[in-house]
CSV table of C-alpha atoms in Angstrom, one decimal:
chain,number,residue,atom,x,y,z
A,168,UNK,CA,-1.5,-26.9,-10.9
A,169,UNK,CA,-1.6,-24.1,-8.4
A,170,UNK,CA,0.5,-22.7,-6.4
A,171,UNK,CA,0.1,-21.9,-2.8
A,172,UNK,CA,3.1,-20.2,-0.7
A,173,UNK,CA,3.2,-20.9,3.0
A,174,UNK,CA,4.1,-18.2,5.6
A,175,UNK,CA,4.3,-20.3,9.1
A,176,UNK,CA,7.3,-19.6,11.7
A,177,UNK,CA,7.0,-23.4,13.1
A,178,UNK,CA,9.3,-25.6,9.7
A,179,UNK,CA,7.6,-28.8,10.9
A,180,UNK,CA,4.0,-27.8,10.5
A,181,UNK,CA,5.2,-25.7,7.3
A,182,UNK,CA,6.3,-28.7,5.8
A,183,UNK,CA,3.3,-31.0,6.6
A,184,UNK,CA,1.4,-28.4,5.0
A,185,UNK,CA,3.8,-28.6,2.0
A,186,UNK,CA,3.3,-32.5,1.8
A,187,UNK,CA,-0.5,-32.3,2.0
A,188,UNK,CA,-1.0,-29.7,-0.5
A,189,UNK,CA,1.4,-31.3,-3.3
A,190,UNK,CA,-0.1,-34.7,-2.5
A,191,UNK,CA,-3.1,-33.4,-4.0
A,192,UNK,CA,-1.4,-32.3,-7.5
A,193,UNK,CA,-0.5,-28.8,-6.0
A,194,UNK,CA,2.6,-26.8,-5.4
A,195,UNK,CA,3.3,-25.2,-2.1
A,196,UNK,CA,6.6,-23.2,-1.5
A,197,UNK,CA,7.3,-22.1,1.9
A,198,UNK,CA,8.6,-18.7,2.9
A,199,UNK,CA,11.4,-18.5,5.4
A,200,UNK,CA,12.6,-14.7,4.9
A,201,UNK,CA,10.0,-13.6,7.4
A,202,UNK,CA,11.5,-9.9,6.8
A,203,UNK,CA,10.8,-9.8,3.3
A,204,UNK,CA,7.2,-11.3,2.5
A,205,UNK,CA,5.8,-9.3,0.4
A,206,UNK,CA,9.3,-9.7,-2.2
A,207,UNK,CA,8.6,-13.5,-2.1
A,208,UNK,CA,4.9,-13.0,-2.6
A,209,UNK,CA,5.6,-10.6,-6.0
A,210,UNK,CA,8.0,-13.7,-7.0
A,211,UNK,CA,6.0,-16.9,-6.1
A,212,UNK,CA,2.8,-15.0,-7.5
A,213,UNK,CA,0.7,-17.6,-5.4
A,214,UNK,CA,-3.1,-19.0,-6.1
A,215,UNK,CA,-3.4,-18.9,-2.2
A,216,UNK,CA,-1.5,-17.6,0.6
A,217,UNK,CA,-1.5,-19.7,4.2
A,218,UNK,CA,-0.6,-17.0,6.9
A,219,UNK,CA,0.4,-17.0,10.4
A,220,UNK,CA,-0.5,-14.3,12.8
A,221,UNK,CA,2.5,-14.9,15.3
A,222,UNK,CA,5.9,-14.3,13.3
A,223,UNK,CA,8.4,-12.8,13.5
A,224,UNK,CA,9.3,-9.1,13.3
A,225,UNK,CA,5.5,-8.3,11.7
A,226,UNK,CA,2.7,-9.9,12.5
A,227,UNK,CA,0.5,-11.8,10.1
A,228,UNK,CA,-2.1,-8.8,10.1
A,229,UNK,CA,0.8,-6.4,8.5
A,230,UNK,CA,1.7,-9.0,5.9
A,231,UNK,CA,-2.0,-9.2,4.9
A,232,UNK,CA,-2.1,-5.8,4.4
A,233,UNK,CA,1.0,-5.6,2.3
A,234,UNK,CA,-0.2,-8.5,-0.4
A,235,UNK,CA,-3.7,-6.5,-0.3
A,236,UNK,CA,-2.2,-3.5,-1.2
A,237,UNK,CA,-0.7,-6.0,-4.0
A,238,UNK,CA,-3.5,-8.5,-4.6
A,239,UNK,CA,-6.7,-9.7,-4.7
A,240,UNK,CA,-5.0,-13.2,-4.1
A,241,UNK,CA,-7.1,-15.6,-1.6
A,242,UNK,CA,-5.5,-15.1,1.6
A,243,UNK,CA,-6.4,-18.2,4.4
A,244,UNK,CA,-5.0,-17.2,8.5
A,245,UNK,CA,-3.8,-20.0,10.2
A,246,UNK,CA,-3.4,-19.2,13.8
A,247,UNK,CA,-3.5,-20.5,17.1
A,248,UNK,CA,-5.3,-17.9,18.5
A,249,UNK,CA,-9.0,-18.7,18.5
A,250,UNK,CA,-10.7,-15.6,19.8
A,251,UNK,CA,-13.3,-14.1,18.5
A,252,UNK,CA,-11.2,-10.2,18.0
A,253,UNK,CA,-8.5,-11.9,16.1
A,254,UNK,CA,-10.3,-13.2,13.5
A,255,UNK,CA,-12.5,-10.6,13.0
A,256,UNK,CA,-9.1,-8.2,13.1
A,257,UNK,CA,-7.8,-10.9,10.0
A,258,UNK,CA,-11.1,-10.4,8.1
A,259,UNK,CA,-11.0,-6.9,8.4
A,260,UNK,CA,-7.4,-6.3,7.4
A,261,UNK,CA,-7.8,-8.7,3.7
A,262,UNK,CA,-8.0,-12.1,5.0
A,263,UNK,CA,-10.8,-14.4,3.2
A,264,UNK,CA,-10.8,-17.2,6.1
A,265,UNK,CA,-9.7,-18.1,8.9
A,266,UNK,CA,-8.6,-21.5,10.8
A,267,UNK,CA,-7.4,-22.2,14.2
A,268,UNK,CA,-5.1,-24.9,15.6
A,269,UNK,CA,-5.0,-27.5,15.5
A,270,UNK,CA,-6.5,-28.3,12.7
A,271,UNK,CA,-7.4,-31.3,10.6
A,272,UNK,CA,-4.9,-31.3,7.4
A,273,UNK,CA,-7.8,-32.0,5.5
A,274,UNK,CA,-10.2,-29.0,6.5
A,275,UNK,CA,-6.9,-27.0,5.3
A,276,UNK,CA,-7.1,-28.5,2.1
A,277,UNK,CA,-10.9,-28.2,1.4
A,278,UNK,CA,-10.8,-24.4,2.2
A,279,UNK,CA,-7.5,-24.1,0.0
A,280,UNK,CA,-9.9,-25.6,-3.1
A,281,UNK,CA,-13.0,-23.9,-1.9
A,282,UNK,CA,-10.9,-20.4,-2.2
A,283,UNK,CA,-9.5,-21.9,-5.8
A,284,UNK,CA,-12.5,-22.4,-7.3
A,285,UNK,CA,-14.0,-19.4,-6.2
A,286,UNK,CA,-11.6,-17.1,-7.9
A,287,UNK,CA,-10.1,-19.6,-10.5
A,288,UNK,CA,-12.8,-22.0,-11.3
A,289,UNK,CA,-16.5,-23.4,-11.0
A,290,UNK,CA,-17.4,-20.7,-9.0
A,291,UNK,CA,-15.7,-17.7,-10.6
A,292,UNK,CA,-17.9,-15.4,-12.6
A,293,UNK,CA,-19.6,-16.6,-15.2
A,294,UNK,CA,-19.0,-13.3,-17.1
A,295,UNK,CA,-15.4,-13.7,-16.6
A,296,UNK,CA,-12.7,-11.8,-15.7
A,297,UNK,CA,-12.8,-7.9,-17.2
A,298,UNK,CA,-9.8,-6.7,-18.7
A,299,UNK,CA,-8.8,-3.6,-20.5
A,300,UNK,CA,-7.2,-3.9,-24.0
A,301,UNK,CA,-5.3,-1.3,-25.9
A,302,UNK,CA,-3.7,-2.6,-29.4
A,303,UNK,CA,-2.7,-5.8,-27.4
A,304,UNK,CA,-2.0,-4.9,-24.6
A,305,UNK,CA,-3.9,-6.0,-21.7
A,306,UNK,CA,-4.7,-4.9,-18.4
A,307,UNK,CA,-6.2,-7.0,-15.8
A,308,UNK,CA,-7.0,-5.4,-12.8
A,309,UNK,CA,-8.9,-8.2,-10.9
A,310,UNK,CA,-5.2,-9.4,-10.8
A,311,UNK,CA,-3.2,-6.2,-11.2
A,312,UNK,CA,-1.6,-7.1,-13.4
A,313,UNK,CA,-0.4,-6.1,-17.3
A,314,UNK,CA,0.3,-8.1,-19.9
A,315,UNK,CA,2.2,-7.9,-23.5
A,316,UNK,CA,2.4,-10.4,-25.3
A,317,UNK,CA,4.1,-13.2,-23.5
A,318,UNK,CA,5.4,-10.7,-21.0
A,319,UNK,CA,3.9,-9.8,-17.9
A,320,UNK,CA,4.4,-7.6,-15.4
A,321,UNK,CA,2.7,-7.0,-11.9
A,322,UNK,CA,1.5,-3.8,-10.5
A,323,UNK,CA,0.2,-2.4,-7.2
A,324,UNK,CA,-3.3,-0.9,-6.5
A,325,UNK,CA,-2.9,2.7,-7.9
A,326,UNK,CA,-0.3,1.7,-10.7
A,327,UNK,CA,-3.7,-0.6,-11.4
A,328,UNK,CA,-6.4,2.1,-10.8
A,329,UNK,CA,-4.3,4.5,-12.6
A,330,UNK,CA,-3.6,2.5,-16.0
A,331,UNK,CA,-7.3,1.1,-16.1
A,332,UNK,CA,-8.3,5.4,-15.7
A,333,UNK,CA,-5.4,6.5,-18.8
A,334,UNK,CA,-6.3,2.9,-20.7
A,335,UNK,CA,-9.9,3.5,-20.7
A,336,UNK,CA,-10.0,6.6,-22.3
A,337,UNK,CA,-6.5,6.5,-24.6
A,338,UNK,CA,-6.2,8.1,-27.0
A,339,UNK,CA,-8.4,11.1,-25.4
A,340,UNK,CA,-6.6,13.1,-22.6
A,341,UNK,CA,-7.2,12.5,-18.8
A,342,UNK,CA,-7.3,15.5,-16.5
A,343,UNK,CA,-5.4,15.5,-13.9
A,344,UNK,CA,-8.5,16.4,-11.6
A,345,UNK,CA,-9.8,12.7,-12.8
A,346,UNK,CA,-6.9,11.0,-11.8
A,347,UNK,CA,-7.0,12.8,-8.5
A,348,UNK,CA,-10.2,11.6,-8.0
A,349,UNK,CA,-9.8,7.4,-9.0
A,350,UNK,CA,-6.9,7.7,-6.8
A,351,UNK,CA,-7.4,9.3,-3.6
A,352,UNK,CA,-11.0,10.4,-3.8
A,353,UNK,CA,-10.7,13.7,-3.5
A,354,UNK,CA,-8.4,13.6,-1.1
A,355,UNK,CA,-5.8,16.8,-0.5
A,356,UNK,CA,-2.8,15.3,-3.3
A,357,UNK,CA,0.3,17.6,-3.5
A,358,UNK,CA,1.7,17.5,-7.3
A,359,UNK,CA,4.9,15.6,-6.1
A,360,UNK,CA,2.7,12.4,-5.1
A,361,UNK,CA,0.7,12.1,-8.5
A,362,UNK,CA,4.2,12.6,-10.1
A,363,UNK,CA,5.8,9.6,-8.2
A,364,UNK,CA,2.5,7.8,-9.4
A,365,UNK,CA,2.9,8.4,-12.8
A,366,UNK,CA,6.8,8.0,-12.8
A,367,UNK,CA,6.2,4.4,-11.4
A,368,UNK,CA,3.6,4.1,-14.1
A,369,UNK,CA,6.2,4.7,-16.9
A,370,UNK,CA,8.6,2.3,-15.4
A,371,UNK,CA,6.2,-0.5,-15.6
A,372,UNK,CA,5.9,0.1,-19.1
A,373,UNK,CA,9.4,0.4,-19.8
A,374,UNK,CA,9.8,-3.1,-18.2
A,375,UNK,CA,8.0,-4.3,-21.4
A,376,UNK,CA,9.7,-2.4,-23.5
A,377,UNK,CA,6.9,0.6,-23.8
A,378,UNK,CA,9.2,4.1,-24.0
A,379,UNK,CA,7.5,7.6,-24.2
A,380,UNK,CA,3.8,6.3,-23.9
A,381,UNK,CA,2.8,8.0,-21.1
A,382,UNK,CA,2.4,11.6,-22.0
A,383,UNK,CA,2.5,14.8,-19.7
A,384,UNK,CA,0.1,17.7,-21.1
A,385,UNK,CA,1.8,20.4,-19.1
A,386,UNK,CA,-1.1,22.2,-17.0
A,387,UNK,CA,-4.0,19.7,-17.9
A,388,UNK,CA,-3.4,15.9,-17.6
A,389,UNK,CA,-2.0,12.7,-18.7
A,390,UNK,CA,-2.6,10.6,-22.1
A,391,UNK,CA,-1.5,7.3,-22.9
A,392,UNK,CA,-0.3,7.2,-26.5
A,393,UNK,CA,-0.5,4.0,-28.7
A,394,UNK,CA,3.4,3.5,-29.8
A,395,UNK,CA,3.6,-0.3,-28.7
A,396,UNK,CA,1.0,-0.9,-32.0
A,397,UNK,CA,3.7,-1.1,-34.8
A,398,UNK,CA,5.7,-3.3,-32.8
A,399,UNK,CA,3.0,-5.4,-31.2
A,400,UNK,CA,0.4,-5.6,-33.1
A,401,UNK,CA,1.6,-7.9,-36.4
């Protein structure tokens, strides 16, 4: 089963959606809190996401953004507006596909599977999803997400670019000038933002119980230490 959460400002349609969806063997939960989105999304951890342009407060274009920044997660527009801008706008700001209304229920559904077995099934790569392994525990990044035994936790984009860099090459030091460089491409970085980086880093960890992993090498870089292996790794 899959699920598939619902971000649509009209309840009625929301809910017919609902009742297609989970008549055939999925789940769909509706979102409601059109403030807080992105919260929901990090809790529901959809398959798919169905997403109106017109709500309220932010527009469906900001929202897409947001779960991107997140997510690789299929994410399906569902908008009255038909022109020709706004969908390319969608596709350009994350969105996989886009529909108009009114719509046939069951064009919603085929797309919803289409998208499902591109990324989770028939269609997904044969070579399967990569992953990043350290002493058990695992990094996807397809996903973003990191995983220890039966915990998991989610990160964002650079927490996800950032352990894949220190992962990869543990137990060997990372310069600082390489991390500069996965993260921002060369971009002007003042020391404060790579520390917030690497402090948001270490709290992910700690959510699965990792303490004093992440090392600082005053004046050259960062290196991720192997203390979870004892523990872990029985």
């Amino acid at each position: 089963m899959y699920n598939i959460m619902i971000v649509e400002d009209d309840p009625k349609l929301a809910e017919l959606l609902q009742s297609h969806i989970r008549r055939y063997g999925n789940e769909a939960i509706i979102v409601n809190d059109f403030d807080h989105v992105l919260e929901r999304f990090q809790e529901i951890r959809p398959h798919v996401v169905l997403l109106d342009v017109n709500l309220p407060s932010f527009d469906g274009y900001y929202w897409c953004r947001q779960i991107r920044s997140l997510s690789t997660c299929p994410i399906i527009f569902i908008s009255a507006r038909s022109g020709t801008m706004d969908q390319l706008r969608a596709l350009e700001n994350g969105a996989d596909d886009y529909i108009t209304k009114p719509f046939h229920y069951d064009i919603v559904i085929a797309k919803i599977h289409s998208q499902l077995r591109r990324v989770y099934g028939d269609y997904a790569a044969v070579s399967g999803e990569r992953t990043v392994e350290k002493e058990g525990l695992v990094l996807y990044p397809e996903r973003m997400e990191l995983q220890l035994g039966e915990q998991t936790v989610a990160l964002t984009k650079k927490e996800t670019i950032l352990l894949e860099t220190l992962l990869g090459r543990s137990p060997r030091l990372v310069s600082r000038e390489t991390i500069l460089e996965k993260l921002w491409d060369d971009a002007f970085v003042d020391d404060n933002t790579l520390s917030v980086n690497i402090t948001r880093v270490r709290k992910r960890l700690a959510e699965m119980g990792i303490e004093d992993a992440l090392e600082t090498v005053r004046g050259s870089g960062y290196r991720i230490n192997i203390v979870w292996k004892t523990e872990h790794s029985k």
